[in-house]
Amino acid sequence: MLAACVCSLALAACENGGTVKPEPPVTGRSNAVTAGSNAAATTPASATPSAKPSAAPAAPRKLCADTTARQAPKGALKTAAAPGATALPASISFGVGKWVWVNLWAAWCGPCKEEMPRLQNFQSRLRNAGVMIDLAFVSLDDDERQLSRFLEAQPEAGVRASYWLPEGGGRDTWIGTLGVKDAGNLPVHALIAPSGQLACLIQGAVEETDYQAIADIVSAKR
């Protein structure tokens, strides 16, 4: 029987040309994925793209749009106040040995109204740091009724009284003395030194991060 098996194998070999052919290699998708994975695993670390460098830090905001030495405006101003609010003096006292922070605003100006509590907080912090500074709100509203409604709606600790420059030549002269040309581009801030001269004109809203820059201008103690 053993001899019969040997003969059968020999016969099969003869029918295939006398040799046994190996199985063809697998060329399917799984083999290609495996090859790609192996190639990635063997890629040297130096060939991996390096990460992009981090962006350079942003330059600090330029706070003062104008530092030209200008004498503060003079003369009486109109005032507006909510019922029961403390009445304001007839004019702003410049050049009497203390800083005056003038804020030009309007009841129609959203950023103006949003920053008012911040300005009051800054004034309190500066005074606590030893700086004699007054905060004077000056409205450029054309509609007196809109101004009055805003002041009346303010909380007890809010802005319930303001100076007022209605439209006209008097307004143009007053703000022009500070170097302000466009009454519609609000808010505007003017820091008037104890000498009565303009030290810094800020165009646009004051941000929380501007406190130290303003403190440095008015020489506040750290």
CSV table of C-alpha atoms in Angstrom, one decimal:
chain,number,residue,atom,x,y,z
A,1,MET,CA,0.0,0.0,0.0
A,2,LEU,CA,2.9,2.3,0.8
A,3,ALA,CA,4.2,1.8,-2.7
A,4,ALA,CA,0.8,2.8,-4.1
A,5,CYS,CA,0.8,6.1,-2.3
A,6,VAL,CA,4.4,6.9,-3.5
A,7,CYS,CA,3.3,6.1,-7.1
A,8,SER,CA,0.3,8.5,-6.7
A,9,LEU,CA,2.4,11.4,-5.6
A,10,ALA,CA,4.9,10.8,-8.3
A,11,LEU,CA,2.1,10.7,-10.9
A,12,ALA,CA,0.7,14.1,-9.6
A,13,ALA,CA,4.1,15.6,-9.9
A,14,CYS,CA,4.5,14.4,-13.4
A,15,GLU,CA,1.1,15.9,-14.4
A,16,ASN,CA,2.3,19.4,-13.1
A,17,GLY,CA,5.5,19.3,-15.1
A,18,GLY,CA,7.5,17.6,-12.4
A,19,THR,CA,7.6,20.6,-9.9
A,20,VAL,CA,5.3,21.9,-7.1
A,21,LYS,CA,4.4,25.6,-7.6
A,22,PRO,CA,4.3,27.9,-4.6
A,23,GLU,CA,1.1,29.9,-3.8
A,24,PRO,CA,1.0,33.3,-5.4
A,25,PRO,CA,1.5,36.3,-3.0
A,26,VAL,CA,-1.6,38.2,-1.7
A,27,THR,CA,-1.9,41.6,-3.4
A,28,GLY,CA,-5.2,42.8,-1.8
A,29,ARG,CA,-6.0,46.1,0.0
A,30,SER,CA,-5.2,44.7,3.5
A,31,ASN,CA,-1.7,43.9,2.4
A,32,ALA,CA,-1.2,47.5,1.0
A,33,VAL,CA,-2.5,49.0,4.3
A,34,THR,CA,-0.1,46.9,6.3
A,35,ALA,CA,2.8,47.8,4.1
A,36,GLY,CA,2.0,51.5,4.5
A,37,SER,CA,1.8,51.2,8.2
A,38,ASN,CA,5.1,49.5,8.4
A,39,ALA,CA,6.7,52.1,6.2
A,40,ALA,CA,5.4,54.9,8.5
A,41,ALA,CA,6.7,53.0,11.5
A,42,THR,CA,10.1,52.9,10.0
A,43,THR,CA,10.3,56.5,8.9
A,44,PRO,CA,13.1,58.3,10.9
A,45,ALA,CA,12.0,61.0,13.3
A,46,SER,CA,14.0,63.6,11.4
A,47,ALA,CA,11.7,63.2,8.4
A,48,THR,CA,8.6,64.2,10.4
A,49,PRO,CA,7.5,67.8,9.6
A,50,SER,CA,8.3,70.2,12.5
A,51,ALA,CA,5.5,72.1,14.2
A,52,LYS,CA,4.9,75.7,13.1
A,53,PRO,CA,6.5,78.4,15.3
A,54,SER,CA,4.2,80.1,17.7
A,55,ALA,CA,2.9,83.5,16.7
A,56,ALA,CA,4.7,86.6,18.0
A,57,PRO,CA,2.9,88.4,20.9
A,58,ALA,CA,0.7,91.3,19.9
A,59,ALA,CA,2.2,94.8,20.3
A,60,PRO,CA,0.7,96.8,23.2
A,61,ARG,CA,-2.2,99.1,22.3
A,62,LYS,CA,-1.2,102.7,21.6
A,63,LEU,CA,-3.4,104.5,24.1
A,64,CYS,CA,-2.9,108.2,23.4
A,65,ALA,CA,-4.0,109.3,20.0
A,66,ASP,CA,-2.7,112.8,20.7
A,67,THR,CA,-0.3,114.1,23.3
A,68,THR,CA,0.0,117.7,22.0
A,69,ALA,CA,0.2,120.2,24.8
A,70,ARG,CA,-3.1,122.0,24.5
A,71,GLN,CA,-4.7,124.3,27.1
A,72,ALA,CA,-8.0,122.9,28.4
A,73,PRO,CA,-11.2,124.6,27.2
A,74,LYS,CA,-12.7,127.3,29.3
A,75,GLY,CA,-16.2,128.6,29.9
A,76,ALA,CA,-19.5,127.5,31.4
A,77,LEU,CA,-21.3,124.4,30.2
A,78,LYS,CA,-24.9,123.3,30.3
A,79,THR,CA,-25.7,120.5,32.7
A,80,ALA,CA,-28.4,117.8,32.9
A,81,ALA,CA,-29.3,115.7,36.0
A,82,ALA,CA,-31.8,113.1,37.1
A,83,PRO,CA,-34.3,114.2,39.8
A,84,GLY,CA,-32.6,114.2,43.2
A,85,ALA,CA,-29.1,114.0,41.8
A,86,THR,CA,-26.4,116.4,43.0
A,87,ALA,CA,-26.2,119.4,40.8
A,88,LEU,CA,-22.9,120.0,39.0
A,89,PRO,CA,-20.8,123.2,39.1
A,90,ALA,CA,-21.3,125.6,36.2
A,91,SER,CA,-17.9,124.8,34.7
A,92,ILE,CA,-15.2,122.2,35.0
A,93,SER,CA,-12.2,123.2,37.1
A,94,PHE,CA,-9.1,122.8,35.1
A,95,GLY,CA,-5.6,123.7,36.2
A,96,VAL,CA,-6.3,123.7,40.0
A,97,GLY,CA,-3.6,121.2,41.0
A,98,LYS,CA,-5.5,118.0,40.2
A,99,TRP,CA,-6.1,115.7,37.2
A,100,VAL,CA,-9.4,115.9,35.3
A,101,TRP,CA,-10.6,113.0,33.2
A,102,VAL,CA,-13.0,114.3,30.6
A,103,ASN,CA,-15.3,111.7,29.0
A,104,LEU,CA,-17.1,112.8,25.8
A,105,TRP,CA,-20.2,110.5,25.4
A,106,ALA,CA,-23.8,110.4,24.3
A,107,ALA,CA,-26.9,108.4,25.3
A,108,TRP,CA,-27.1,106.9,21.7
A,109,CYS,CA,-23.5,105.5,22.0
A,110,GLY,CA,-23.5,101.9,23.2
A,111,PRO,CA,-19.7,101.7,24.0
A,112,CYS,CA,-20.0,105.0,25.9
A,113,LYS,CA,-22.7,103.6,28.2
A,114,GLU,CA,-21.0,100.2,28.6
A,115,GLU,CA,-17.7,101.7,29.9
A,116,MET,CA,-19.2,104.2,32.4
A,117,PRO,CA,-18.9,101.8,35.4
A,118,ARG,CA,-15.4,101.0,34.4
A,119,LEU,CA,-14.4,104.7,34.3
A,120,GLN,CA,-15.9,105.2,37.8
A,121,ASN,CA,-14.0,102.1,39.0
A,122,PHE,CA,-10.8,103.5,37.5
A,123,GLN,CA,-11.3,106.8,39.2
A,124,SER,CA,-11.8,105.1,42.6
A,125,ARG,CA,-8.6,103.0,42.1
A,126,LEU,CA,-6.6,106.0,41.1
A,127,ARG,CA,-7.7,108.0,44.1
A,128,ASN,CA,-6.9,105.1,46.4
A,129,ALA,CA,-3.4,105.1,44.8
A,130,GLY,CA,-2.9,108.7,45.8
A,131,VAL,CA,-3.9,110.5,42.6
A,132,MET,CA,-6.1,113.6,42.9
A,133,ILE,CA,-8.4,113.1,39.9
A,134,ASP,CA,-11.9,114.2,39.0
A,135,LEU,CA,-14.1,112.5,36.4
A,136,ALA,CA,-16.2,114.8,34.2
A,137,PHE,CA,-18.8,113.3,31.9
A,138,VAL,CA,-19.6,115.7,29.0
A,139,SER,CA,-22.6,114.7,26.8
A,140,LEU,CA,-22.7,115.5,23.1
A,141,ASP,CA,-26.4,114.5,22.7
A,142,ASP,CA,-28.5,116.5,20.3
A,143,ASP,CA,-31.7,115.2,21.9
A,144,GLU,CA,-32.1,116.6,25.4
A,145,ARG,CA,-35.0,114.2,26.1
A,146,GLN,CA,-32.9,111.1,25.3
A,147,LEU,CA,-30.2,112.4,27.6
A,148,SER,CA,-32.6,113.0,30.4
A,149,ARG,CA,-34.2,109.6,30.1
A,150,PHE,CA,-30.8,107.9,30.3
A,151,LEU,CA,-29.8,109.8,33.4
A,152,GLU,CA,-33.1,109.1,35.1
A,153,ALA,CA,-32.8,105.4,34.4
A,154,GLN,CA,-29.4,105.1,36.1
A,155,PRO,CA,-28.9,103.4,39.5
A,156,GLU,CA,-28.0,105.5,42.5
A,157,ALA,CA,-24.3,104.7,42.0
A,158,GLY,CA,-24.4,105.3,38.3
A,159,VAL,CA,-24.0,108.5,36.2
A,160,ARG,CA,-27.0,110.6,37.2
A,161,ALA,CA,-25.6,114.0,36.2
A,162,SER,CA,-23.5,115.2,33.3
A,163,TYR,CA,-22.3,118.3,31.5
A,164,TRP,CA,-23.9,118.8,28.2
A,165,LEU,CA,-22.7,120.4,24.9
A,166,PRO,CA,-25.7,120.7,22.5
A,167,GLU,CA,-25.1,120.9,18.8
A,168,GLY,CA,-23.7,124.3,17.7
A,169,GLY,CA,-20.7,126.5,17.5
A,170,GLY,CA,-20.1,126.4,21.2
A,171,ARG,CA,-19.7,122.6,21.1
A,172,ASP,CA,-17.3,122.7,18.1
A,173,THR,CA,-15.1,125.3,19.8
A,174,TRP,CA,-15.0,123.4,23.1
A,175,ILE,CA,-14.1,120.0,21.7
A,176,GLY,CA,-11.9,121.5,19.1
A,177,THR,CA,-9.7,123.0,21.8
A,178,LEU,CA,-9.0,119.4,22.9
A,179,GLY,CA,-8.1,118.4,19.4
A,180,VAL,CA,-11.4,116.5,18.7
A,181,LYS,CA,-12.7,117.1,15.2
A,182,ASP,CA,-15.5,114.6,14.9
A,183,ALA,CA,-18.3,114.8,17.5
A,184,GLY,CA,-19.9,111.7,16.2
A,185,ASN,CA,-16.9,109.4,16.8
A,186,LEU,CA,-17.5,108.6,20.5
A,187,PRO,CA,-16.4,107.9,23.1
A,188,VAL,CA,-13.4,110.2,23.5
A,189,HIS,CA,-11.3,110.6,26.7
A,190,ALA,CA,-9.1,113.6,27.5
A,191,LEU,CA,-6.7,113.5,30.5
A,192,ILE,CA,-6.0,117.0,31.6
A,193,ALA,CA,-2.9,117.5,33.8
A,194,PRO,CA,-3.0,119.5,37.1
A,195,SER,CA,-1.3,122.3,35.1
A,196,GLY,CA,-4.5,122.6,32.9
A,197,GLN,CA,-2.9,121.2,29.8
A,198,LEU,CA,-3.9,118.1,27.8
A,199,ALA,CA,-1.7,115.1,28.6
A,200,CYS,CA,-3.4,112.4,26.6
A,201,LEU,CA,-6.3,112.2,24.2
A,202,ILE,CA,-7.9,108.7,23.8
A,203,GLN,CA,-10.2,108.0,20.9
A,204,GLY,CA,-12.4,105.0,21.5
A,205,ALA,CA,-13.6,103.0,24.5
A,206,VAL,CA,-11.2,102.3,27.4
A,207,GLU,CA,-10.6,98.7,28.2
A,208,GLU,CA,-10.0,96.9,31.5
A,209,THR,CA,-6.4,96.2,30.4
A,210,ASP,CA,-5.8,100.0,30.0
A,211,TYR,CA,-5.8,100.8,33.7
A,212,GLN,CA,-2.0,100.5,34.2
A,213,ALA,CA,-1.2,102.6,31.2
A,214,ILE,CA,-3.5,105.4,32.5
A,215,ALA,CA,-2.1,105.0,36.0
A,216,ASP,CA,1.4,105.6,34.5
A,217,ILE,CA,0.2,108.7,32.7
A,218,VAL,CA,-1.2,110.3,35.9
A,219,SER,CA,1.8,109.0,38.0
A,220,ALA,CA,-0.2,106.8,40.3
A,221,LYS,CA,1.5,104.8,43.0
A,222,ARG,CA,1.7,101.1,42.3
